[in-house]
Short mmCIF file of C-alpha atoms in Angstrom, two decimals:
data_model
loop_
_atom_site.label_atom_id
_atom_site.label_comp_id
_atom_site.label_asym_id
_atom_site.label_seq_id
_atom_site.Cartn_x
_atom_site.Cartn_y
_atom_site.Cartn_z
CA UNK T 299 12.09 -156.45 37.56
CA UNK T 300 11.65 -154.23 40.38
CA UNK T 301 13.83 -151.50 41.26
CA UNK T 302 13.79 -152.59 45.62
CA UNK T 303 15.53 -150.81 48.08
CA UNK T 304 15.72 -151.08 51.85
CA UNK T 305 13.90 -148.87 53.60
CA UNK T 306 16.16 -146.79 56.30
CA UNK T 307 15.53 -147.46 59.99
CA UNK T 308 14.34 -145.17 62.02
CA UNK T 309 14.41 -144.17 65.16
CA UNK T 310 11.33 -145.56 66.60
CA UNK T 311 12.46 -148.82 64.73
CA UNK T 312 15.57 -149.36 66.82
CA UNK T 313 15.60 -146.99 69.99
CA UNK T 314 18.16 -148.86 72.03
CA UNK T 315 20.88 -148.21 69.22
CA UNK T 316 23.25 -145.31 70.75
CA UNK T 317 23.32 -142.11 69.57
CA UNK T 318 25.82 -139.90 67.94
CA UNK T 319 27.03 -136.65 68.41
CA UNK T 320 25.91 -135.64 65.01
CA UNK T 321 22.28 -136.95 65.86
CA UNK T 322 22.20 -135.00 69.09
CA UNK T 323 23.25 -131.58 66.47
CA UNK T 324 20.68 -132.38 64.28
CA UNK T 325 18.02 -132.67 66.74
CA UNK T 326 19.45 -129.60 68.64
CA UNK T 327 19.04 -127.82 65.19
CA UNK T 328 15.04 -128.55 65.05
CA UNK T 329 14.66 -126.81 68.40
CA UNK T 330 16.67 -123.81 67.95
CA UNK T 331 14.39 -123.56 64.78
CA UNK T 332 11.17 -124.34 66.51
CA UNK T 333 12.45 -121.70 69.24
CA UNK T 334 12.61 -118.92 66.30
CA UNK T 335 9.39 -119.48 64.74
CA UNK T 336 7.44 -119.67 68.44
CA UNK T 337 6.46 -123.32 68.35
CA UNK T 338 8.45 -123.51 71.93
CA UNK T 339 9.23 -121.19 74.30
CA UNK T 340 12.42 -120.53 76.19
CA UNK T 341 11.99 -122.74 78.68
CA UNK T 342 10.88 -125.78 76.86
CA UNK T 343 13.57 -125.13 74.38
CA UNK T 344 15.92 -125.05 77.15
CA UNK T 345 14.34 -128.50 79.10
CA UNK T 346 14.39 -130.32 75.33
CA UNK T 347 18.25 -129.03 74.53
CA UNK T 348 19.54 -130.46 77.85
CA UNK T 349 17.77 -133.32 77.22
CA UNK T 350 19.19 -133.78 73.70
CA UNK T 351 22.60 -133.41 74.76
CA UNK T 352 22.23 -136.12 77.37
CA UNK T 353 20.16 -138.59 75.33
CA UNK T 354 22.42 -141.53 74.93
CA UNK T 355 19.96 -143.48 72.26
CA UNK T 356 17.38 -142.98 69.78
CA UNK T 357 14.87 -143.45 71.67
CA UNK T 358 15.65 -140.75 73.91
CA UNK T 359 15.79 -138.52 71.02
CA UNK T 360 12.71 -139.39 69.16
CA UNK T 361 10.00 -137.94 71.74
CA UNK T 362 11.92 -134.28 71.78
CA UNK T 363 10.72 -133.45 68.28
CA UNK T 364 8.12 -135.55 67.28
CA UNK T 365 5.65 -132.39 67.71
CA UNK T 366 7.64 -130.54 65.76
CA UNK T 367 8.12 -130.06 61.77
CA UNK T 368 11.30 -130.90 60.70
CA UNK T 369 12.40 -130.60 56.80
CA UNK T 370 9.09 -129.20 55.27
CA UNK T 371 7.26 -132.56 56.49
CA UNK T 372 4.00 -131.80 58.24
CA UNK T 373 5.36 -134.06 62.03
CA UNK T 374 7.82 -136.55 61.47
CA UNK T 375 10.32 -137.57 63.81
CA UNK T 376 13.66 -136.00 63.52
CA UNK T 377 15.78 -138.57 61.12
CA UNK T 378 19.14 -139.92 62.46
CA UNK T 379 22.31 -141.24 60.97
CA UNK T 380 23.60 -144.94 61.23
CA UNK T 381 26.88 -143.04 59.42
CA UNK T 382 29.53 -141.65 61.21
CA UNK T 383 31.00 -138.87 60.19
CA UNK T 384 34.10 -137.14 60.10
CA UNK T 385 34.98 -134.85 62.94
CA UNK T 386 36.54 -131.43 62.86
CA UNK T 387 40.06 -131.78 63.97
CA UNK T 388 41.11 -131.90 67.37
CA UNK T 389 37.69 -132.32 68.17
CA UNK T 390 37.79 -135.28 71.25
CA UNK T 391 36.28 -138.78 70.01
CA UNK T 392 34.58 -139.37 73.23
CA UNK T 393 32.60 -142.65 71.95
CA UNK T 394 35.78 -144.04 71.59
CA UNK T 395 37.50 -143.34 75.13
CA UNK T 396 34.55 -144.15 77.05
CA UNK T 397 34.36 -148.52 78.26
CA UNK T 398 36.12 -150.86 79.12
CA UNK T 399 37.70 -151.68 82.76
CA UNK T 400 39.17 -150.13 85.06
CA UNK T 401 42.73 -150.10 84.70
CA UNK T 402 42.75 -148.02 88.47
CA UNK T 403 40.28 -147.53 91.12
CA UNK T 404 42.59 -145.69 93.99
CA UNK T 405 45.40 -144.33 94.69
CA UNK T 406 47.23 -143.23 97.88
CA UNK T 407 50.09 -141.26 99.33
CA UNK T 408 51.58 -141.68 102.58
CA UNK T 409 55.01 -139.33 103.31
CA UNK T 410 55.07 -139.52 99.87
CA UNK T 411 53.54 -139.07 96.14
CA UNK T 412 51.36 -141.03 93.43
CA UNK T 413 50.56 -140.04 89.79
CA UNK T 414 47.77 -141.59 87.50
CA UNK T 415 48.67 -139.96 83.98
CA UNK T 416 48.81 -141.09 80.36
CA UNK T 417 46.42 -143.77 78.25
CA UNK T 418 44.94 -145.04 82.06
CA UNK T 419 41.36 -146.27 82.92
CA UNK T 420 39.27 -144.50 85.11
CA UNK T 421 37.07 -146.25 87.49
CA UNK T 422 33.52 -145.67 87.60
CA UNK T 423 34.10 -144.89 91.40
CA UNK T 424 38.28 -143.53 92.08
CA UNK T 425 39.51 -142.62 95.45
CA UNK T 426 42.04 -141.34 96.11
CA UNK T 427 44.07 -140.67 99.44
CA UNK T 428 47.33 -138.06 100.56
CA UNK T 429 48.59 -137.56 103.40
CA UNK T 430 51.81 -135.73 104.60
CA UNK T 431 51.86 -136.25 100.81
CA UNK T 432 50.54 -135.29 97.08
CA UNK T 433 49.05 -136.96 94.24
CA UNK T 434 48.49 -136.32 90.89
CA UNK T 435 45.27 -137.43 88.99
CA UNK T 436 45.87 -136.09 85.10
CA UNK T 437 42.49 -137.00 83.50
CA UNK T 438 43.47 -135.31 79.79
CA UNK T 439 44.36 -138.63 77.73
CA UNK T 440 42.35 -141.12 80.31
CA UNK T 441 39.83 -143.55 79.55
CA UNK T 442 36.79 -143.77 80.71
CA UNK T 443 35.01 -147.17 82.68
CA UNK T 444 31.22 -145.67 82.38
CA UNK T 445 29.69 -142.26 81.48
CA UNK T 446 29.27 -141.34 84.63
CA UNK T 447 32.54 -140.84 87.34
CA UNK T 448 32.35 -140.02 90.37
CA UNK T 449 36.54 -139.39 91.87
CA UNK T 450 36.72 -138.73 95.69
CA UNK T 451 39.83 -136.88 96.33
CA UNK T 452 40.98 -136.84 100.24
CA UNK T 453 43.92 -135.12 101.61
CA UNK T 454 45.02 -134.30 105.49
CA UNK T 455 48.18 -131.98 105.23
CA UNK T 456 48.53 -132.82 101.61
CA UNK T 457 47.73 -132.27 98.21
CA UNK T 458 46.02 -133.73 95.44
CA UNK T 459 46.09 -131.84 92.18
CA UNK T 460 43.62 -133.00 88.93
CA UNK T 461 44.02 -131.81 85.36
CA UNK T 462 41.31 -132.19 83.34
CA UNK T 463 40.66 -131.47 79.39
CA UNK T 464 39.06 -128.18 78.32
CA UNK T 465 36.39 -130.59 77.23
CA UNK T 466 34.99 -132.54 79.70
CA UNK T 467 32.04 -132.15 81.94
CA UNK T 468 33.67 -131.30 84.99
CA UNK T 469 31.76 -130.94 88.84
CA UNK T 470 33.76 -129.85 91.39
CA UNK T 471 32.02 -130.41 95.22
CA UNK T 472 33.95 -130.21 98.58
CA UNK T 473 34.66 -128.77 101.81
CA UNK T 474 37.72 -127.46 103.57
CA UNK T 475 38.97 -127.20 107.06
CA UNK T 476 41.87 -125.39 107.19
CA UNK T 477 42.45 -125.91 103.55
CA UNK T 478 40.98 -125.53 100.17
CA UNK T 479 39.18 -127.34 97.38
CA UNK T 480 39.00 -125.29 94.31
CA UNK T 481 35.72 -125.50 92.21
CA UNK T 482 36.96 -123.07 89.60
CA UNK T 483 37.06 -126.31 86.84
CA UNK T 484 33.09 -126.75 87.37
CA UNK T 485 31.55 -126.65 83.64
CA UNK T 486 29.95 -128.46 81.45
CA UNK T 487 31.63 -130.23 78.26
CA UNK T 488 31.58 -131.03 74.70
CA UNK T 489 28.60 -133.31 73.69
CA UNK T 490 29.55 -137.05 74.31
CA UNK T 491 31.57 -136.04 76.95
CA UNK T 492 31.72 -138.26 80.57
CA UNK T 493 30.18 -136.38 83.28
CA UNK T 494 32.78 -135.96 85.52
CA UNK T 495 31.65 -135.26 89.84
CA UNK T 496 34.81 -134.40 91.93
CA UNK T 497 34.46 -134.68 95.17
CA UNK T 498 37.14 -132.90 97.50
CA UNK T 499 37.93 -132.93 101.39
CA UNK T 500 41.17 -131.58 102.22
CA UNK T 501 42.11 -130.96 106.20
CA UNK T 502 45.14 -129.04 106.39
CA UNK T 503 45.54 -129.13 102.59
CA UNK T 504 44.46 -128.97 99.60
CA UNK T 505 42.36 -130.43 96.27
CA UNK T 506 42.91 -128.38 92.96
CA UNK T 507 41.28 -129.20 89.35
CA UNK T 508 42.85 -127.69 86.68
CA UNK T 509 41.69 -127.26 83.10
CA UNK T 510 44.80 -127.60 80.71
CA UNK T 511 45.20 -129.45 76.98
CA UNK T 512 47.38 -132.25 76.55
CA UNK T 513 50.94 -131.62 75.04
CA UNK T 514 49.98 -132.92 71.78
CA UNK T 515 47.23 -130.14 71.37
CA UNK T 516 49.21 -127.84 72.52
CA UNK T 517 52.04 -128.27 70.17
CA UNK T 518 48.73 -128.34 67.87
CA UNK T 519 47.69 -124.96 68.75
CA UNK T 520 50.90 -123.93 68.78
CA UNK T 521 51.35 -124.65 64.69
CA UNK T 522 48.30 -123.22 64.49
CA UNK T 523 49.60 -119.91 65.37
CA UNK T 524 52.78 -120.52 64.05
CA UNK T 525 50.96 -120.63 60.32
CA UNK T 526 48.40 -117.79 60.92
CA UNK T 527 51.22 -115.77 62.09
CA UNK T 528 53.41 -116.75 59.03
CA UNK T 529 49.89 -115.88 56.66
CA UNK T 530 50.04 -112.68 58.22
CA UNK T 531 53.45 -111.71 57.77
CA UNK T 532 52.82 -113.26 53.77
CA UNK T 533 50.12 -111.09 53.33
CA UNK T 534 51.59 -108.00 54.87
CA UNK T 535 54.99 -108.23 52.91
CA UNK T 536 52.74 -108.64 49.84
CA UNK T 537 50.69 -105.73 50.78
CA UNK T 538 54.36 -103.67 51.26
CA UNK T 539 54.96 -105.00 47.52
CA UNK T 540 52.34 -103.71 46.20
CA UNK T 541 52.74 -100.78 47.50
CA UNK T 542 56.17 -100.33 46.55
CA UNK T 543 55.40 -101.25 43.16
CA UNK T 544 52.51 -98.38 43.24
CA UNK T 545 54.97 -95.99 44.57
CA UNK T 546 57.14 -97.21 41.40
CA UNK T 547 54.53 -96.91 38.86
CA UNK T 548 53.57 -93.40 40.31
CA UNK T 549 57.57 -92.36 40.16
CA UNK T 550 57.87 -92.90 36.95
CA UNK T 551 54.56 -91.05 35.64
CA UNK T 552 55.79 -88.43 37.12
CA UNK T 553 59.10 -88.68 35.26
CA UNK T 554 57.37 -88.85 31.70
CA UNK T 555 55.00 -86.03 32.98
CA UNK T 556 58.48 -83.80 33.63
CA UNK T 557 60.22 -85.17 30.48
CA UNK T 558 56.96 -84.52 28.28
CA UNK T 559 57.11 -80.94 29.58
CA UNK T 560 60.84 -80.53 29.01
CA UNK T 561 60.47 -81.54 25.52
CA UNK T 562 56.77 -79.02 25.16
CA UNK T 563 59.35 -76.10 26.14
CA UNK T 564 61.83 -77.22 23.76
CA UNK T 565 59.60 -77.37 20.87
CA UNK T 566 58.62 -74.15 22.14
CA UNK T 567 61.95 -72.34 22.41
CA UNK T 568 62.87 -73.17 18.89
CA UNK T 569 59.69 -71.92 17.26
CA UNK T 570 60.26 -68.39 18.79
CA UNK T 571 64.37 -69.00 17.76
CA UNK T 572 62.85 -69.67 14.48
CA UNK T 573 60.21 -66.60 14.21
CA UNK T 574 63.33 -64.26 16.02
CA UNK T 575 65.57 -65.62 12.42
CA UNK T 576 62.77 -64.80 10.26
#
């Protein structure tokens, strides 16, 4: 009876599978490596990375390193995992937030306000509209329709205000007449991550994209602190212990160092008593 096992797909095998973000590390991996020993330069490594990071499937993997060596083989394609694995924590499970329909496609504001905020679906295409009004577009917990979202933001003697994640790939385009849109956001995110284009036109007012965590991390971060300040404060009163018991332990070798003397003169001081009687 023969010992038969199946053979593990690869890449080539099944290139419309998706991707994962672990695939897109492990292929990112190969180049920095292949960077380092010379087999690419700085700009190929650099065309090959981005293109990693946005491959969505094997197949778009596959072609960036099958010139390269990868794991002491002489050319092989760089392997990729059908296993998920676990992320670090409060890493953002993008895979999982990006589908689905649109719960929301505009919003508007007239003399007045609108809000789009919480566990919402965002529209492949939002628009969104304030005048002699505001809005507020909070993208941090959102959903996702597609990949790629485009949100046009207009105001005319208004406001529209958008929070965004620290981890999303953010573009921030506009123009301004007598008002503002503020590209400071503009920056790419972690892999997986939407790609975001904001598009602003305020008249008499203004569009602002803000990058700020969601409650829940922050309380996160906050515990975070919370326990490496409470380590800290451990380790320093256990430092102070030590040294107090060092400063103990030194205390009282000097006071058998002073009562081993006393006793030396002692000794001494009856020996001449004792000669003086002879």
């Amino acid at each position: 009876m023969t010992d038969e096992r199946p053979e593990r797909p690869e890449p080539n095998a099944q290139p419309e599978l998706r991707a994962s973000d672990a695939d897109r590390d492990r292929v990112a991996e190969v180049l920095r490596d292949a960077l380092a020993e010379g087999r690419l330069d700085m700009e190929e490594f650099d065309e090959r990375l981005e293109a990693a990071y946005k491959a969505r499937t094997y197949g778009e993997l596959a072609p960036l390193t099958r010139d390269l060596p990868g794991a002491g083989a002489a050319a092989p394609a760089t392997p990729v995992s059908f296993v998920k694995e676990p992320r670090p924590e409060g890493a953002v499970d993008w895979p999982a937030r990006i589908g689905g329909e649109a719960s929301s496609t505009w919003a508007a504001a007239l003399f007045g306000g609108f809000g789009r905020k919480g566990r919402w679906t965002v529209g492949e295409k939002f628009t969104a509209f304030a005048m002699f009004g505001g809005g507020d577009i909070d993208l941090r917990e959102a959903r996702f329709a597609s990949r790629d979202v485009v949100i046009n933001c207009f105001t005319i003697m208004g406001g529209i205000q958008v929070k965004v994640p620290p981890e999303l790939d953010v573009t921030v385009k506009g123009f301004g007449f007598m008002g503002g849109v503020d590209d400071r956001a503009s920056g790419g995110g972690t892999p997986g991550s939407p790609r975001v284009i904001i598009r602003g036109f305020a008249l008499m007012g203004g569009v602002g994209v803000d990058r700020k965590v969601t409650r829940e991390e922050r309380l996160r971060l906050k515990e975070e602190r919370r326990q490496d300040k409470l380590e800290r404060r451990t380790a320093h009163h256990e430092e102070l212990e030590g040294h107090r018991d060092r400063h103990a332990d030194r205390h009282e070798l000097r006071l058998a160092r002073h009562e081993e003397r006393r006793e030396r003169q002692w000794e001494r001081a009856e020996e001449r008593r004792e000669r003086r009687e002879r």
